Coordinates of C-alpha atoms in Angstrom, one line a residue:
Chain H
S1 CA 63.6 148.2 181.4
H2 CA 62.1 145.2 179.7
K3 CA 61.7 146.4 176.1
L4 CA 65.1 148.1 176.0
V5 CA 66.8 144.8 177.2
Q6 CA 64.7 142.8 174.7
L7 CA 65.7 145.1 171.8
L8 CA 69.4 145.0 172.8
A9 CA 69.3 141.2 173.1
T10 CA 67.8 140.5 169.7
T11 CA 70.5 140.0 167.2
A12 CA 68.4 140.3 164.1
E13 CA 67.6 143.8 163.1
Chain S
I1 CA 85.1 143.9 165.8
F2 CA 87.2 145.5 168.5
P3 CA 87.4 149.2 167.9
S4 CA 91.2 149.4 168.4
V5 CA 91.8 147.4 165.3
L6 CA 89.8 149.8 163.2
S7 CA 91.4 152.9 161.7
P8 CA 89.6 156.2 162.3
E9 CA 88.5 156.1 158.7
Q10 CA 87.0 152.6 159.1
F11 CA 85.4 153.7 162.4
V12 CA 83.7 156.6 160.6
T13 CA 82.6 154.3 157.7
T14 CA 80.8 152.0 160.2
L15 CA 79.2 155.1 161.8
I16 CA 77.9 156.1 158.3
E17 CA 76.5 152.6 157.8
A18 CA 75.0 152.6 161.3
E19 CA 72.8 155.7 160.7
P20 CA 69.1 155.1 161.5
P21 CA 66.5 155.8 158.8
N22 CA 64.6 159.0 158.9
V23 CA 61.3 158.4 160.7
L24 CA 58.0 159.8 159.6
L25 CA 55.1 160.5 162.0
M26 CA 52.5 159.3 159.4
N27 CA 49.2 160.5 160.9
R28 CA 49.9 164.1 161.6
P29 CA 47.0 165.9 163.2
N30 CA 45.6 168.9 161.5
K31 CA 46.8 172.3 162.4
P32 CA 46.5 174.3 164.6
F33 CA 48.0 172.1 167.3
T34 CA 46.5 171.8 170.7
E35 CA 48.8 171.2 173.7
A36 CA 47.6 167.5 173.7
S37 CA 48.0 166.9 170.0
M38 CA 51.4 168.4 169.8
M39 CA 52.7 166.4 172.8
M40 CA 51.1 163.3 171.3
S41 CA 52.9 163.9 167.9
L42 CA 56.2 164.5 169.6
T43 CA 56.0 161.5 171.9
K44 CA 54.8 159.1 169.1
L45 CA 57.7 160.2 167.0
A46 CA 60.2 159.8 169.9
D47 CA 58.9 156.3 170.5
K48 CA 59.5 155.3 166.9
E49 CA 62.9 156.9 166.8
L50 CA 64.0 155.1 170.0
V51 CA 63.6 151.7 168.4
H52 CA 65.9 152.7 165.6
M53 CA 68.3 154.3 168.1
I54 CA 68.9 150.9 169.8
G55 CA 69.6 149.4 166.4
W56 CA 72.1 152.3 165.7
A57 CA 73.9 151.8 169.1
K58 CA 74.4 148.1 168.4
K59 CA 76.1 148.9 165.1
I60 CA 78.7 151.2 166.8
P61 CA 81.9 149.1 166.8
G62 CA 82.5 147.7 170.2
F63 CA 79.2 148.7 171.8
V64 CA 77.7 145.2 172.0
E65 CA 81.0 144.0 173.5
L66 CA 80.1 146.0 176.6
C67 CA 78.1 144.1 179.2
L68 CA 74.3 144.4 178.8
Y69 CA 74.1 146.4 182.1
D70 CA 76.4 149.1 180.7
Q71 CA 74.6 149.1 177.3
V72 CA 71.3 149.7 179.1
R73 CA 72.7 152.4 181.4
L74 CA 74.3 154.3 178.5
L75 CA 71.2 154.3 176.4
E76 CA 68.9 155.2 179.3
S77 CA 71.1 158.2 180.2
C78 CA 71.5 159.7 176.7
W79 CA 68.4 158.9 174.7
L80 CA 66.9 162.4 174.7
E81 CA 70.3 164.0 173.9
I82 CA 70.6 161.7 170.9
L83 CA 67.1 162.6 169.7
M84 CA 67.9 166.3 170.2
V85 CA 71.2 166.2 168.3
G86 CA 69.5 164.4 165.4
L87 CA 66.8 167.0 165.4
M88 CA 69.5 169.7 165.3
W89 CA 71.2 168.0 162.4
R90 CA 67.9 167.8 160.4
S91 CA 67.2 171.4 161.2
I92 CA 70.6 172.9 160.4
E93 CA 69.6 174.3 156.9
H94 CA 66.3 175.7 158.1
P95 CA 66.7 178.7 160.5
G96 CA 63.8 179.2 162.8
K97 CA 62.3 175.8 162.2
L98 CA 62.6 172.4 164.0
I99 CA 62.5 169.5 161.6
F100 CA 61.2 166.7 163.9
A101 CA 60.4 164.7 160.8
A102 CA 59.7 165.5 157.2
D103 CA 56.0 165.5 158.1
L104 CA 56.4 167.3 161.4
I105 CA 58.1 170.6 160.8
L106 CA 57.4 173.2 163.6
D107 CA 58.0 176.9 163.7
R108 CA 59.4 178.4 166.8
D109 CA 56.1 180.1 167.6
E110 CA 54.2 176.9 167.5
G111 CA 55.9 176.0 170.7
K112 CA 53.6 178.5 172.4
C113 CA 50.7 176.0 172.4
V114 CA 52.5 173.7 174.9
E115 CA 53.2 175.1 178.3
G116 CA 56.9 175.3 179.0
I117 CA 58.1 174.0 175.7
L118 CA 59.0 177.3 174.0
E119 CA 62.0 177.7 176.3
I120 CA 63.2 174.3 175.1
F121 CA 62.5 175.1 171.5
D122 CA 64.6 178.2 171.9
M123 CA 67.5 176.2 173.4
L124 CA 67.3 173.8 170.5
L125 CA 67.2 176.6 167.9
A126 CA 70.1 178.4 169.5
A127 CA 72.3 175.2 169.5
T128 CA 71.3 174.6 165.9
S129 CA 72.3 178.1 164.8
R130 CA 75.6 177.6 166.5
L131 CA 76.1 174.3 164.5
R132 CA 75.1 176.2 161.4
E133 CA 77.7 178.9 162.2
L134 CA 80.3 176.2 162.7
K135 CA 79.2 174.6 159.4
L136 CA 79.0 171.2 161.1
Q137 CA 79.9 168.4 158.7
H138 CA 78.0 165.1 158.5
K139 CA 81.0 163.0 159.6
E140 CA 81.6 165.3 162.5
Y141 CA 77.9 165.0 163.5
L142 CA 78.2 161.2 163.4
C143 CA 81.2 161.3 165.7
L144 CA 79.6 163.7 168.1
K145 CA 76.4 161.6 168.3
A146 CA 78.4 158.4 169.1
M147 CA 80.4 160.4 171.7
I148 CA 77.2 161.5 173.5
L149 CA 76.2 157.8 173.9
L150 CA 79.6 156.6 175.1
N151 CA 80.1 159.6 177.4
S152 CA 76.7 159.5 179.0
N153 CA 77.4 157.6 182.2
M154 CA 77.3 159.8 185.2
F155 CA 78.3 157.2 187.7
P156 CA 81.1 154.6 187.5
L157 CA 79.5 152.0 185.4
T158 CA 81.2 149.1 187.1
M159 CA 79.4 149.9 190.4
G160 CA 76.5 147.6 189.4
S161 CA 78.2 145.8 186.5
D162 CA 79.1 142.2 186.7
D163 CA 81.9 142.7 184.1
P164 CA 84.9 144.7 185.2
D165 CA 86.3 144.6 181.7
S166 CA 83.4 146.5 180.4
S167 CA 84.5 149.9 181.7
V168 CA 88.0 149.3 180.2
K169 CA 86.3 148.5 176.9
L170 CA 84.2 151.7 177.2
R171 CA 87.3 153.8 177.8
H172 CA 88.9 152.2 174.7
L173 CA 85.8 153.0 172.7
L174 CA 85.8 156.6 173.8
N175 CA 89.4 156.9 172.7
A176 CA 88.5 155.4 169.3
I177 CA 85.7 157.8 168.8
T178 CA 87.9 160.7 169.8
D179 CA 90.5 159.6 167.3
A180 CA 87.8 159.4 164.7
L181 CA 86.6 163.0 165.3
V182 CA 90.2 164.3 165.3
W183 CA 90.8 162.5 162.0
V184 CA 87.7 164.0 160.4
I185 CA 88.6 167.5 161.5
A186 CA 92.3 167.0 160.3
K187 CA 91.0 165.9 156.9
S188 CA 89.2 169.2 156.4
G189 CA 92.6 170.8 155.7
L190 CA 92.3 173.5 158.4
P191 CA 95.6 174.8 159.9
Y192 CA 96.6 172.8 163.0
R193 CA 95.7 175.6 165.5
Q194 CA 92.3 176.0 164.0
Q195 CA 91.8 172.2 164.2
S196 CA 92.1 172.3 168.0
N197 CA 89.7 175.3 168.1
R198 CA 87.2 173.5 166.1
L199 CA 87.5 170.3 168.2
A200 CA 86.9 172.4 171.3
N201 CA 84.0 174.3 169.8
L202 CA 82.3 171.1 168.8
L203 CA 82.8 169.5 172.2
M204 CA 81.6 172.5 174.1
L205 CA 78.3 172.3 172.2
L206 CA 77.7 168.9 173.9
S207 CA 77.1 170.6 177.2
H208 CA 74.3 172.6 175.6
V209 CA 72.8 169.4 174.3
R210 CA 72.9 167.9 177.7
H211 CA 71.3 171.0 179.2
A212 CA 68.5 171.0 176.7
S213 CA 68.0 167.3 177.3
N214 CA 67.7 167.8 181.1
K215 CA 65.1 170.5 180.5
G216 CA 63.3 168.4 178.1
M217 CA 63.2 165.4 180.4
E218 CA 61.8 167.6 183.2
H219 CA 59.2 168.9 180.8
L220 CA 58.1 165.5 179.5
L221 CA 57.8 164.3 183.1
S222 CA 55.6 167.2 184.1
M223 CA 53.4 166.7 181.0
R224 CA 52.9 163.1 181.9
C225 CA 52.1 163.9 185.6
K226 CA 49.5 166.5 184.5
N227 CA 48.1 163.8 182.1
V228 CA 48.5 166.1 179.1
V229 CA 49.9 163.1 177.2
P230 CA 49.9 159.4 177.9
V231 CA 53.5 158.0 177.7
Y232 CA 53.7 154.3 176.9
D233 CA 56.0 151.6 175.6
L234 CA 59.7 152.2 175.2
L235 CA 59.4 155.9 175.8
L236 CA 57.8 155.2 179.2
E237 CA 60.7 152.9 180.2
M238 CA 63.3 155.4 179.1
L239 CA 61.5 158.2 181.0
N240 CA 61.1 156.1 184.1
A241 CA 64.8 155.3 184.1
H242 CA 65.5 159.0 184.6
T243 CA 62.7 159.5 187.2
L244 CA 63.9 156.5 189.3
R245 CA 67.5 157.6 189.2
D246 CA 66.7 161.1 190.3
H247 CA 65.1 159.9 193.5

């Protein structure tokens, strides 16, 4: 689940 | 912030601040819907909401302290339940209608145009009427939604996790959210015995949300297999997570 991990990993909202 | 240092009141305050914005569909197709256009609208909206859901989860005190693997598993397990409980909350004042978004309000009978979806609409409407009957309060709704996320693991999370502390943290988090819900109910001024009844009634509803979500997942999968609607992006990932797990 690439996009989910990517969104979880980004700190800036 | 570790949740155990937050009072229930502070915990609820952070939940209020974590609330995602209301999403609009924007380009709503003209009525009447066809099977394809309704499924397209619903999946487009879900995809938009999912992005905000991840932002919401990250703002729940303690969630980002869990290992990434656990964060992924929890969100993959519960995303449709979270979408559905949000839909119920938006629809609570509108009997017979499902307020998917301010620009996507569907009547029960409109579910007839998508094969198999009417049954799910009826489940959602029934659970929503029960919440209306119980006069669900906003803060209770916020606690229940966070509880769905934190309680969504069906397998011991540590099985594939590289961080054994993560499941301990998760248990702490679940206790913190339980304390928050108990505090919200106690603050309502109900007699003690009725407080326990209310807590039980609210928690019992969560099994109905899980049931509707399972039915919805099955339905979305069949719509995708029959090529009624293309599923892409984040929604596709989230749907695949369920499909792969079931096999």
